[in-house]
Amino acid sequence: MASTILELDDIQSGVLRPRPTPYAATYVLFRIDERKAGRELMLRLSSVVSSAAHPVSPAGDTWVSVALTFQGLKALGVPQASLDSFSPQFQQGMAARAKFLGDRGESGPENWEKPLGSPEVHVVLTAIAPDAERLEAAMERARKTYRELRGVTAIWRQDCHVRPDEKEAFGFRDGIGHPAIEGTGVPGSNPNESPLKAGEFVLGYPDEMADMPPIPQPEILGRNGSYVVFRKLHQRVAAFRRYLRENASSPEAEELLAAKMMGRWRSGAPLALCPLHDDPALGADSGRNNAFLFKQDDAVGYKTPCGSHIRRMNPRDADVAGVVRIHRMIRRGTSYGPSLPQGVLEDDGVERGLMFAFVGAHLGRQFEFVQSEWMNDSTFFAGASGKDPVAGAQEGTGVFDIPKRPLRTRLQNLPQFVVTRGGEYGFLPGLRALRWLAELKT
Ligand code: HEM
């Protein structure tokens, strides 16, 4: 039991605490040109970042998280021996991992929005508030603080939001499934999944392999920290709608096809619990909408196709190579850009999509594994060929199987609906670590 007593007062609240709904969020990236100024920024941020132990934010109704990239730690003057102790994927950065992640062609780093993926990105600040007005007021106060800090420059900002119905740009309710984590007191969304070891998400604690995963050194820097993955994902909403229209014979059949691709109806209701029709009340009921497994009554995927987005991203108890519990993630998706008006099937050229954040202690076996093997590998799920039909790195020739009696349906020529606009790997230090960074003397 001792191993699951988490030092919640040293862990950034953004790591563990679920976000409110609805909310407005912003991501601001900083470049550190002078390490002294960077350290001063760490000091100032350490006083506004709340811990997972305290439900009240020092910044009032705005919640702030701060992450550093590998280049950011370097810019702060973190000693080489310490830099070397971070995970190899983090040291390389997301752009260098592009091939492995399926970021090719339009999604390739050479086409990313500047400065994403460049060595200029040092600090990622995330602020969330109940609405855009309150967020802007907090950002105005913050701007006054960082503008007077010569040697630190804000180089990019992305505003995002979560709507009251929590729907993302393709029209599906998001933010439903999340793991229970031992020692946090935050309940998981699936009563059939026993809580995961805290070391899967926070460094310094035993994980599901009964190991104490290696933590960045010195211990004061690594302990109670987590890795975080930021990705800006553009969604081709018109193309998604057209694909449904062209491959279904009626509006009802379009909805069923969309649900088969996602594994949930747009309301959030899972096919596993209501395979034949949508059930909006179930979709909105957080006590029931994630209470299911796959293997026992749907091994073949007649209800939830094995290749659908949610079944690939979390196969639960279904038979897949590997142990599902070591590939789980804390996931926070926030939409950006305006919605494409209902019924529009032509692209309006407007940028819209998801700012994704994944939090975990293992970049390699969590985000990178899920992205490369479960999302983009066509052989992983026996019987279900193709890549993820919603978010996979399709090349226009992909297929998606929908098991059905007497014969399965095979969708052909899946276009790419999601394009990577950029991203980075970050380290979310604990609060003591933030102060340690502020006090570096090198
Ligand atoms: C723009 C791209 C994406 C869209 C529109 C999208 C949308 C969704 C939606 C609507 C859900 C169901 C709601 C829920 O369970 O919370 C979901 C679940 C999930 N997605 Fe995605 N997603 C995208 C990309 C990704 C990526 C890149 C990953 C990871 C590499 C990912 C991992 C997951 C996971 C782990 C779940 C929960 C599955 C479960 O526990 O049942 N998604 N996504």
Tab-separated table of C-alpha atoms and ligand atoms in Angstrom:
chain	number	residue	atom	x	y	z
A	1	MET	CA	0.000	0.000	0.000
A	2	ALA	CA	2.836	2.364	0.868
A	3	SER	CA	3.792	2.496	-2.786
A	4	THR	CA	0.463	4.038	-3.745
A	5	ILE	CA	0.631	6.959	-1.349
A	6	LEU	CA	1.204	9.703	-3.841
A	7	GLU	CA	2.742	13.049	-2.989
A	8	LEU	CA	-0.252	14.820	-4.451
A	9	ASP	CA	0.886	18.193	-3.133
A	10	ASP	CA	3.977	17.980	-5.364
A	11	ILE	CA	2.224	16.810	-8.568
A	12	GLN	CA	0.835	19.373	-10.993
A	13	SER	CA	-2.947	19.262	-10.844
A	14	GLY	CA	-3.153	19.129	-14.656
A	15	VAL	CA	-1.584	15.656	-14.548
A	16	LEU	CA	-4.293	13.979	-12.505
A	17	ARG	CA	-7.325	16.172	-11.988
A	18	PRO	CA	-10.060	15.921	-14.621
A	19	ARG	CA	-10.903	19.205	-16.312
A	20	PRO	CA	-14.241	20.953	-15.844
A	21	THR	CA	-16.802	21.117	-18.672
A	22	PRO	CA	-17.219	23.315	-20.610
A	23	TYR	CA	-13.952	25.207	-20.611
A	24	ALA	CA	-11.695	27.445	-22.640
A	25	ALA	CA	-8.005	26.642	-22.894
A	26	THR	CA	-4.895	28.139	-24.364
A	27	TYR	CA	-1.470	26.749	-25.137
A	28	VAL	CA	1.403	29.250	-25.115
A	29	LEU	CA	4.915	28.307	-26.183
A	30	PHE	CA	7.966	30.175	-24.935
A	31	ARG	CA	11.556	30.375	-26.087
A	32	ILE	CA	14.220	30.982	-23.467
A	33	ASP	CA	17.096	33.106	-24.765
A	34	GLU	CA	18.684	33.803	-21.384
A	35	ARG	CA	18.780	31.131	-18.758
A	36	LYS	CA	18.439	33.625	-15.897
A	37	ALA	CA	15.181	34.897	-17.356
A	38	GLY	CA	14.039	31.307	-17.947
A	39	ARG	CA	14.692	30.491	-14.312
A	40	GLU	CA	12.762	33.566	-13.215
A	41	LEU	CA	9.861	32.343	-15.401
A	42	MET	CA	9.996	28.976	-13.588
A	43	LEU	CA	9.881	30.778	-10.241
A	44	ARG	CA	6.881	32.874	-11.233
A	45	LEU	CA	5.074	29.902	-12.728
A	46	SER	CA	5.693	27.812	-9.620
A	47	SER	CA	3.481	30.222	-7.694
A	48	VAL	CA	0.504	29.869	-10.067
A	49	VAL	CA	0.616	26.134	-10.811
A	50	SER	CA	-1.733	24.272	-8.490
A	51	SER	CA	-1.010	20.853	-7.049
A	52	ALA	CA	-3.179	17.755	-7.380
A	53	ALA	CA	-3.821	17.968	-3.616
A	54	HIS	CA	-5.553	21.338	-3.686
A	55	PRO	CA	-8.787	21.899	-5.552
A	56	VAL	CA	-8.270	25.687	-5.425
A	57	SER	CA	-6.001	27.302	-8.002
A	58	PRO	CA	-3.660	30.114	-6.899
A	59	ALA	CA	-4.648	31.781	-10.194
A	60	GLY	CA	-8.334	32.002	-9.182
A	61	ASP	CA	-10.584	30.388	-11.757
A	62	THR	CA	-7.705	29.696	-14.152
A	63	TRP	CA	-5.677	26.503	-13.970
A	64	VAL	CA	-2.110	26.531	-15.209
A	65	SER	CA	0.221	23.659	-16.139
A	66	VAL	CA	3.798	24.012	-17.247
A	67	ALA	CA	5.912	21.594	-19.238
A	68	LEU	CA	9.460	21.836	-20.555
A	69	THR	CA	10.864	20.333	-23.701
A	70	PHE	CA	14.320	18.765	-23.773
A	71	GLN	CA	15.601	21.922	-25.499
A	72	GLY	CA	13.936	23.936	-22.744
A	73	LEU	CA	15.774	22.043	-19.998
A	74	LYS	CA	18.992	22.683	-21.893
A	75	ALA	CA	18.186	26.393	-22.228
A	76	LEU	CA	17.696	26.558	-18.449
A	77	GLY	CA	21.179	25.147	-17.949
A	78	VAL	CA	20.225	21.744	-16.537
A	79	PRO	CA	23.509	19.789	-16.150
A	80	GLN	CA	24.392	17.291	-18.903
A	81	ALA	CA	24.318	14.254	-16.601
A	82	SER	CA	20.760	15.146	-15.725
A	83	LEU	CA	19.754	15.750	-19.365
A	84	ASP	CA	21.148	12.322	-20.227
A	85	SER	CA	18.884	10.700	-17.645
A	86	PHE	CA	15.639	11.605	-19.492
A	87	SER	CA	13.932	9.076	-21.750
A	88	PRO	CA	15.523	8.760	-25.215
A	89	GLN	CA	12.266	9.693	-27.013
A	90	PHE	CA	11.999	12.884	-24.976
A	91	GLN	CA	15.626	13.739	-25.695
A	92	GLN	CA	15.029	13.325	-29.435
A	93	GLY	CA	11.798	15.332	-29.531
A	94	MET	CA	8.647	14.578	-31.519
A	95	ALA	CA	9.839	15.791	-34.919
A	96	ALA	CA	12.740	13.331	-34.847
A	97	ARG	CA	10.288	10.496	-34.145
A	98	ALA	CA	8.067	11.419	-37.127
A	99	LYS	CA	8.623	8.322	-39.269
A	100	PHE	CA	7.833	6.084	-36.372
A	101	LEU	CA	4.667	8.050	-35.523
A	102	GLY	CA	3.334	7.984	-39.089
A	103	ASP	CA	3.934	11.730	-39.574
A	104	ARG	CA	4.732	11.663	-43.272
A	105	GLY	CA	3.739	13.729	-46.305
A	106	GLU	CA	1.369	16.500	-45.313
A	107	SER	CA	1.743	15.417	-41.668
A	108	GLY	CA	5.556	15.498	-41.895
A	109	PRO	CA	7.574	17.906	-39.722
A	110	GLU	CA	8.728	19.777	-42.852
A	111	ASN	CA	5.094	20.848	-43.254
A	112	TRP	CA	4.378	21.557	-39.580
A	113	GLU	CA	3.136	24.919	-38.443
A	114	LYS	CA	6.122	26.979	-37.310
A	115	PRO	CA	7.645	26.895	-34.683
A	116	LEU	CA	6.163	23.478	-33.758
A	117	GLY	CA	8.794	20.757	-33.779
A	118	SER	CA	11.671	23.269	-33.889
A	119	PRO	CA	14.404	23.612	-31.235
A	120	GLU	CA	12.934	27.028	-30.357
A	121	VAL	CA	10.078	25.487	-28.369
A	122	HIS	CA	11.215	25.449	-24.732
A	123	VAL	CA	8.247	25.884	-22.412
A	124	VAL	CA	4.633	24.829	-22.953
A	125	LEU	CA	2.177	26.656	-20.761
A	126	THR	CA	-1.418	25.460	-20.660
A	127	ALA	CA	-4.118	27.571	-19.039
A	128	ILE	CA	-7.746	26.565	-18.692
A	129	ALA	CA	-10.722	28.538	-17.374
A	130	PRO	CA	-14.499	28.087	-17.342
A	131	ASP	CA	-14.930	30.484	-20.286
A	132	ALA	CA	-12.988	32.549	-22.840
A	133	GLU	CA	-13.519	35.876	-20.993
A	134	ARG	CA	-12.053	34.623	-17.745
A	135	LEU	CA	-9.215	32.942	-19.626
A	136	GLU	CA	-8.391	36.150	-21.496
A	137	ALA	CA	-8.397	38.172	-18.268
A	138	ALA	CA	-5.934	35.701	-16.724
A	139	MET	CA	-3.766	35.722	-19.862
A	140	GLU	CA	-3.664	39.524	-19.777
A	141	ARG	CA	-2.340	39.389	-16.209
A	142	ALA	CA	0.169	36.735	-17.241
A	143	ARG	CA	1.299	38.751	-20.277
A	144	LYS	CA	2.233	41.676	-18.032
A	145	THR	CA	4.451	39.291	-16.079
A	146	TYR	CA	6.246	37.608	-18.922
A	147	ARG	CA	6.600	40.672	-21.147
A	148	GLU	CA	8.765	42.347	-18.563
A	149	LEU	CA	11.030	39.314	-18.526
A	150	ARG	CA	13.628	40.069	-21.180
A	151	GLY	CA	15.200	36.851	-22.373
A	152	VAL	CA	11.933	34.900	-22.540
A	153	THR	CA	9.642	35.262	-25.574
A	154	ALA	CA	6.132	33.918	-26.199
A	155	ILE	CA	6.422	32.465	-29.722
A	156	TRP	CA	3.079	30.729	-30.370
A	157	ARG	CA	-0.393	30.537	-28.966
A	158	GLN	CA	-3.327	28.267	-29.691
A	159	ASP	CA	-6.736	28.906	-28.198
A	160	CYS	CA	-9.062	25.927	-27.795
A	161	HIS	CA	-12.335	25.014	-26.159
A	162	VAL	CA	-14.494	22.160	-24.986
A	163	ARG	CA	-18.163	22.677	-25.784
A	164	PRO	CA	-20.910	21.974	-23.240
A	165	ASP	CA	-21.825	18.811	-25.209
A	166	GLU	CA	-18.095	17.854	-25.279
A	167	LYS	CA	-18.264	17.105	-29.018
A	168	GLU	CA	-15.133	17.291	-31.152
A	169	ALA	CA	-15.086	18.484	-34.780
A	170	PHE	CA	-16.299	15.199	-36.354
A	171	GLY	CA	-19.307	15.435	-34.044
A	172	PHE	CA	-18.552	12.731	-31.433
A	173	ARG	CA	-18.685	13.232	-27.698
A	174	ASP	CA	-15.102	13.058	-26.432
A	175	GLY	CA	-13.472	12.938	-23.017
A	176	ILE	CA	-15.344	9.837	-21.843
A	177	GLY	CA	-12.748	7.155	-21.212
A	178	HIS	CA	-10.026	7.675	-18.656
A	179	PRO	CA	-8.158	5.283	-16.380
A	180	ALA	CA	-8.502	4.997	-12.621
A	181	ILE	CA	-5.142	5.507	-10.940
A	182	GLU	CA	-4.223	4.098	-7.545
A	183	GLY	CA	-3.809	6.652	-4.811
A	184	THR	CA	-5.351	9.625	-6.631
A	185	GLY	CA	-8.917	9.375	-5.410
A	186	VAL	CA	-10.011	10.210	-8.973
A	187	PRO	CA	-12.487	7.515	-10.040
A	188	GLY	CA	-11.930	5.833	-13.406
A	189	SER	CA	-14.652	5.752	-16.028
A	190	ASN	CA	-14.828	1.960	-16.444
A	191	PRO	CA	-15.971	0.032	-13.349
A	192	ASN	CA	-14.626	-3.150	-15.014
A	193	GLU	CA	-11.050	-1.862	-15.041
A	194	SER	CA	-9.154	-2.083	-11.775
A	195	PRO	CA	-7.091	1.008	-10.960
A	196	LEU	CA	-3.694	1.237	-12.616
A	197	LYS	CA	-0.492	1.644	-10.648
A	198	ALA	CA	0.411	5.293	-10.201
A	199	GLY	CA	3.867	4.654	-11.699
A	200	GLU	CA	2.227	4.317	-15.119
A	201	PHE	CA	1.576	8.051	-15.025
A	202	VAL	CA	3.770	9.676	-12.385
A	203	LEU	CA	7.512	9.127	-12.065
A	204	GLY	CA	8.879	7.834	-8.787
A	205	TYR	CA	6.300	5.101	-8.105
A	206	PRO	CA	5.989	1.390	-8.983
A	207	ASP	CA	4.249	0.671	-12.282
A	208	GLU	CA	2.244	-2.216	-13.761
A	209	MET	CA	5.435	-4.176	-14.447
A	210	ALA	CA	6.097	-4.045	-10.666
A	211	ASP	CA	9.115	-1.968	-11.558
A	212	MET	CA	10.282	1.371	-10.353
A	213	PRO	CA	10.727	2.970	-13.785
A	214	PRO	CA	13.936	4.964	-14.258
A	215	ILE	CA	13.384	8.566	-13.299
A	216	PRO	CA	15.255	11.655	-14.480
A	217	GLN	CA	18.038	12.665	-12.108
A	218	PRO	CA	18.542	14.214	-9.640
A	219	GLU	CA	15.558	12.730	-7.891
A	220	ILE	CA	14.183	16.140	-6.910
A	221	LEU	CA	13.839	16.930	-10.625
A	222	GLY	CA	12.319	13.642	-11.754
A	223	ARG	CA	10.126	12.619	-8.843
A	224	ASN	CA	6.431	13.452	-9.218
A	225	GLY	CA	6.964	14.491	-12.820
A	226	SER	CA	5.325	13.012	-15.936
A	227	TYR	CA	5.939	13.070	-19.630
A	228	VAL	CA	3.379	14.773	-21.817
A	229	VAL	CA	2.697	14.595	-25.547
A	230	PHE	CA	1.256	17.639	-27.329
A	231	ARG	CA	-0.140	17.249	-30.828
A	232	LYS	CA	-2.054	19.680	-32.976
A	233	LEU	CA	-4.282	17.533	-35.203
A	234	HIS	CA	-6.180	19.105	-38.087
A	235	GLN	CA	-9.514	17.382	-38.820
A	236	ARG	CA	-10.860	17.198	-42.368
A	237	VAL	CA	-14.487	17.361	-41.351
A	238	ALA	CA	-15.969	17.830	-44.841
A	239	ALA	CA	-13.998	14.824	-46.144
A	240	PHE	CA	-15.218	12.728	-43.200
A	241	ARG	CA	-18.840	13.693	-43.874
A	242	ARG	CA	-18.468	13.027	-47.615
A	243	TYR	CA	-16.992	9.603	-46.962
A	244	LEU	CA	-19.976	8.685	-44.809
A	245	ARG	CA	-22.402	10.020	-47.441
A	246	GLU	CA	-20.703	8.105	-50.266
A	247	ASN	CA	-20.541	4.818	-48.373
A	248	ALA	CA	-24.012	4.710	-46.835
A	249	SER	CA	-27.452	4.533	-48.372
A	250	SER	CA	-29.425	6.699	-45.916
A	251	PRO	CA	-28.868	9.225	-43.106
A	252	GLU	CA	-29.439	6.385	-40.571
A	253	ALA	CA	-26.882	4.202	-42.338
A	254	GLU	CA	-24.414	7.126	-42.258
A	255	GLU	CA	-24.802	7.371	-38.492
A	256	LEU	CA	-24.284	3.634	-38.081
A	257	LEU	CA	-21.176	3.754	-40.277
A	258	ALA	CA	-19.782	6.679	-38.257
A	259	ALA	CA	-20.451	4.717	-35.058
A	260	LYS	CA	-18.757	1.589	-36.458
A	261	MET	CA	-15.648	3.643	-37.296
A	262	MET	CA	-15.508	5.237	-33.844
A	263	GLY	CA	-16.926	2.403	-31.708
A	264	ARG	CA	-19.403	4.874	-30.217
A	265	TRP	CA	-22.408	6.755	-31.524
A	266	ARG	CA	-21.939	10.504	-31.788
A	267	SER	CA	-23.761	10.908	-28.456
A	268	GLY	CA	-20.984	8.892	-26.814
A	269	ALA	CA	-23.167	5.803	-26.339
A	270	PRO	CA	-20.930	2.758	-26.947
A	271	LEU	CA	-21.827	0.177	-29.591
A	272	ALA	CA	-20.851	-2.397	-26.985
A	273	LEU	CA	-23.964	-1.483	-24.971
A	274	CYS	CA	-26.351	-0.344	-27.729
A	275	PRO	CA	-25.231	-1.831	-31.043
A	276	LEU	CA	-28.360	-1.147	-33.117
A	277	HIS	CA	-29.381	2.427	-32.346
A	278	ASP	CA	-28.097	5.498	-30.566
A	279	ASP	CA	-29.050	6.109	-26.946
A	280	PRO	CA	-28.244	9.734	-26.068
A	281	ALA	CA	-29.205	9.259	-22.401
A	282	LEU	CA	-26.635	6.458	-22.141
A	283	GLY	CA	-24.059	8.565	-24.001
A	284	ALA	CA	-24.416	11.365	-21.458
A	285	ASP	CA	-24.393	9.099	-18.396
A	286	SER	CA	-20.844	8.945	-17.069
A	287	GLY	CA	-21.848	6.132	-14.733
A	288	ARG	CA	-22.732	3.838	-17.640
A	289	ASN	CA	-21.181	5.094	-20.880
A	290	ASN	CA	-17.833	3.399	-20.337
A	291	ALA	CA	-18.942	0.344	-18.349
A	292	PHE	CA	-18.076	-2.445	-20.782
A	293	LEU	CA	-15.498	-4.940	-21.996
A	294	PHE	CA	-15.185	-6.567	-25.427
A	295	LYS	CA	-14.062	-10.167	-25.196
A	296	GLN	CA	-16.890	-11.956	-23.489
A	297	ASP	CA	-19.782	-11.106	-25.768
A	298	ASP	CA	-18.118	-9.555	-28.806
A	299	ALA	CA	-14.838	-11.324	-29.500
A	300	VAL	CA	-15.336	-11.071	-33.289
A	301	GLY	CA	-16.418	-7.426	-33.283
A	302	TYR	CA	-20.024	-7.793	-34.494
A	303	LYS	CA	-20.945	-4.911	-32.197
A	304	THR	CA	-17.725	-2.919	-31.933
A	305	PRO	CA	-15.443	-3.642	-34.905
A	306	CYS	CA	-11.958	-4.668	-33.771
A	307	GLY	CA	-10.557	-1.959	-36.036
A	308	SER	CA	-12.737	0.894	-34.700
A	309	HIS	CA	-11.011	3.849	-33.034
A	310	ILE	CA	-11.867	3.139	-29.412
A	311	ARG	CA	-11.230	-0.612	-29.658
A	312	ARG	CA	-7.812	-0.036	-31.195
A	313	MET	CA	-6.890	2.707	-28.715
A	314	ASN	CA	-7.962	0.629	-25.729
A	315	PRO	CA	-8.709	-3.021	-26.567
A	316	ARG	CA	-9.651	-3.589	-22.905
A	317	ASP	CA	-9.904	-7.374	-22.427
A	318	ALA	CA	-9.939	-8.216	-26.175
A	319	ASP	CA	-7.217	-10.501	-27.487
A	320	VAL	CA	-4.338	-8.456	-28.817
A	321	ALA	CA	-0.629	-9.025	-28.681
A	322	GLY	CA	0.682	-7.385	-25.520
A	323	VAL	CA	-0.670	-6.369	-22.162
A	324	VAL	CA	-3.254	-3.621	-22.563
A	325	ARG	CA	-2.662	-2.160	-19.107
A	326	ILE	CA	0.859	-1.027	-19.933
A	327	HIS	CA	-0.361	1.032	-22.900
A	328	ARG	CA	-2.927	3.239	-21.150
A	329	MET	CA	-2.788	7.028	-21.182
A	330	ILE	CA	-4.321	10.025	-19.513
A	331	ARG	CA	-5.810	11.871	-22.465
A	332	ARG	CA	-7.012	15.440	-22.729
A	333	GLY	CA	-8.434	16.595	-26.042
A	334	THR	CA	-9.464	20.187	-26.669
A	335	SER	CA	-10.964	21.493	-29.936
A	336	TYR	CA	-9.657	24.472	-31.860
A	337	GLY	CA	-11.238	26.406	-34.696
A	338	PRO	CA	-14.916	26.966	-35.503
A	339	SER	CA	-17.297	24.083	-36.232
A	340	LEU	CA	-18.084	23.299	-39.861
A	341	PRO	CA	-21.792	24.167	-40.151
A	342	GLN	CA	-24.137	21.180	-40.149
A	343	GLY	CA	-24.703	19.641	-43.563
A	344	VAL	CA	-21.712	21.277	-45.292
A	345	LEU	CA	-19.810	18.728	-47.377
A	346	GLU	CA	-17.255	21.002	-49.031
A	347	ASP	CA	-14.069	22.022	-47.288
A	348	ASP	CA	-14.140	25.724	-46.327
A	349	GLY	CA	-10.355	25.932	-45.911
A	350	VAL	CA	-10.678	26.787	-42.206
A	351	GLU	CA	-8.295	25.219	-39.686
A	352	ARG	CA	-10.096	23.126	-37.066
A	353	GLY	CA	-9.218	20.087	-35.050
A	354	LEU	CA	-7.914	18.837	-31.741
A	355	MET	CA	-5.088	19.937	-29.508
A	356	PHE	CA	-4.240	16.631	-27.911
A	357	ALA	CA	-2.365	16.076	-24.709
A	358	PHE	CA	-1.401	12.618	-23.433
A	359	VAL	CA	0.154	12.226	-20.026
A	360	GLY	CA	2.138	9.215	-18.858
A	361	ALA	CA	5.406	7.973	-17.404
A	362	HIS	CA	6.491	6.049	-20.524
A	363	LEU	CA	6.525	7.815	-23.882
A	364	GLY	CA	7.736	4.670	-25.631
A	365	ARG	CA	5.326	2.019	-24.453
A	366	GLN	CA	2.348	4.317	-24.035
A	367	PHE	CA	1.834	7.060	-26.664
A	368	GLU	CA	4.412	5.880	-29.217
A	369	PHE	CA	3.310	2.256	-29.041
A	370	VAL	CA	-0.387	3.068	-29.349
A	371	GLN	CA	0.219	5.542	-32.175
A	372	SER	CA	2.558	3.330	-34.203
A	373	GLU	CA	1.220	-0.173	-33.519
A	374	TRP	CA	-2.442	0.082	-32.648
A	375	MET	CA	-3.308	3.138	-34.725
A	376	ASN	CA	-1.131	2.727	-37.788
A	377	ASP	CA	-0.213	-0.927	-38.093
A	378	SER	CA	-2.469	-2.956	-40.333
A	379	THR	CA	-1.597	-6.361	-38.948
A	380	PHE	CA	-2.025	-5.837	-35.260
A	381	PHE	CA	-5.678	-6.675	-34.834
A	382	ALA	CA	-6.277	-10.128	-36.184
A	383	GLY	CA	-9.107	-10.086	-38.695
A	384	ALA	CA	-9.350	-6.316	-38.874
A	385	SER	CA	-7.029	-4.998	-41.501
A	386	GLY	CA	-6.168	-1.402	-42.177
A	387	LYS	CA	-5.238	1.479	-39.929
A	388	ASP	CA	-7.424	3.414	-37.527
A	389	PRO	CA	-10.338	4.553	-39.739
A	390	VAL	CA	-10.753	7.889	-37.924
A	391	ALA	CA	-7.280	9.082	-36.965
A	392	GLY	CA	-4.891	6.722	-38.798
A	393	ALA	CA	-2.190	7.886	-41.203
A	394	GLN	CA	-4.178	6.701	-44.230
A	395	GLU	CA	-2.816	6.893	-47.754
A	396	GLY	CA	-6.118	6.705	-49.638
A	397	THR	CA	-5.932	2.952	-50.134
A	398	GLY	CA	-6.809	1.821	-46.613
A	399	VAL	CA	-9.593	-0.609	-45.755
A	400	PHE	CA	-11.839	-1.020	-42.715
A	401	ASP	CA	-13.692	-4.223	-41.927
A	402	ILE	CA	-17.099	-4.249	-40.283
A	403	PRO	CA	-17.833	-7.829	-39.129
A	404	LYS	CA	-21.366	-8.837	-40.062
A	405	ARG	CA	-23.311	-12.050	-40.650
A	406	PRO	CA	-23.267	-13.710	-43.160
A	407	LEU	CA	-20.534	-11.554	-44.724
A	408	ARG	CA	-18.417	-8.717	-43.403
A	409	THR	CA	-18.550	-5.291	-45.030
A	410	ARG	CA	-15.181	-3.984	-46.206
A	411	LEU	CA	-14.815	-0.242	-46.663
A	412	GLN	CA	-12.225	0.673	-49.276
A	413	ASN	CA	-9.979	3.622	-50.087
A	414	LEU	CA	-10.130	5.368	-46.746
A	415	PRO	CA	-8.839	8.907	-47.059
A	416	GLN	CA	-6.756	10.590	-44.379
A	417	PHE	CA	-9.133	12.510	-42.126
A	418	VAL	CA	-6.557	13.771	-39.603
A	419	VAL	CA	-3.358	15.662	-40.448
A	420	THR	CA	-0.637	16.423	-37.919
A	421	ARG	CA	0.127	20.140	-37.777
A	422	GLY	CA	2.887	19.719	-35.213
A	423	GLY	CA	3.666	18.683	-31.706
A	424	GLU	CA	6.298	18.122	-29.071
A	425	TYR	CA	7.221	15.953	-26.116
A	426	GLY	CA	7.320	17.705	-22.771
A	427	PHE	CA	8.190	16.983	-19.160
A	428	LEU	CA	5.707	18.157	-16.526
A	429	PRO	CA	7.896	18.656	-13.448
A	430	GLY	CA	6.593	18.370	-9.910
A	431	LEU	CA	6.260	21.631	-7.984
A	432	ARG	CA	9.500	21.125	-6.023
A	433	ALA	CA	11.233	20.423	-9.330
A	434	LEU	CA	9.934	23.696	-10.783
A	435	ARG	CA	11.528	25.549	-7.885
A	436	TRP	CA	14.714	23.482	-8.274
A	437	LEU	CA	14.859	24.596	-11.913
A	438	ALA	CA	14.307	28.208	-10.838
A	439	GLU	CA	17.229	27.976	-8.419
A	440	LEU	CA	19.781	26.399	-10.772
A	441	LYS	CA	23.137	28.082	-10.426
A	442	THR	CA	25.092	26.778	-13.439
B	1	HEM	C1	-8.219	14.082	-34.351
B	1	HEM	C2	-7.970	12.847	-33.960
B	1	HEM	C3	-8.809	12.117	-32.960
B	1	HEM	C4	-10.149	12.189	-32.717
B	1	HEM	C5	-11.192	13.035	-33.439
B	1	HEM	C6	-10.437	11.303	-31.613
B	1	HEM	C7	-11.706	11.118	-31.067
B	1	HEM	C8	-11.989	10.258	-30.037
B	1	HEM	C9	-13.289	10.030	-29.503
B	1	HEM	C10	-14.573	10.747	-29.948
B	1	HEM	C11	-13.187	9.088	-28.538
B	1	HEM	C12	-14.340	8.488	-27.712
B	1	HEM	C13	-14.565	9.193	-26.437
B	1	HEM	C14	-13.780	8.692	-25.274
B	1	HEM	O1	-13.598	7.464	-25.107
B	1	HEM	O2	-13.341	9.521	-24.476
B	1	HEM	C15	-11.791	8.733	-28.443
B	1	HEM	C16	-11.256	7.825	-27.548
B	1	HEM	C17	-9.912	7.577	-27.421
B	1	HEM	N1	-8.905	8.047	-28.217
B	1	HEM	FE1	-9.105	9.295	-29.782
B	1	HEM	N2	-9.278	10.702	-31.224
B	1	HEM	C18	-8.260	11.175	-32.009
B	1	HEM	C19	-6.927	10.828	-31.943
B	1	HEM	C20	-6.387	9.984	-31.019
B	1	HEM	C21	-4.992	9.665	-30.909
B	1	HEM	C22	-3.879	10.250	-31.803
B	1	HEM	C23	-4.862	8.775	-29.882
B	1	HEM	C24	-3.624	8.096	-29.335
B	1	HEM	C25	-2.521	7.851	-30.005
B	1	HEM	C26	-6.185	8.568	-29.331
B	1	HEM	C27	-6.456	7.763	-28.254
B	1	HEM	C28	-7.712	7.560	-27.732
B	1	HEM	C29	-7.953	6.736	-26.561
B	1	HEM	C30	-6.896	6.026	-25.700
B	1	HEM	C31	-9.346	6.757	-26.374
B	1	HEM	C32	-10.125	6.058	-25.266
B	1	HEM	C33	-10.464	4.672	-25.690
B	1	HEM	C34	-11.193	3.915	-24.608
B	1	HEM	O3	-10.716	3.915	-23.474
B	1	HEM	O4	-12.235	3.349	-24.935
B	1	HEM	N3	-7.081	9.297	-30.050
B	1	HEM	N4	-11.089	9.447	-29.393
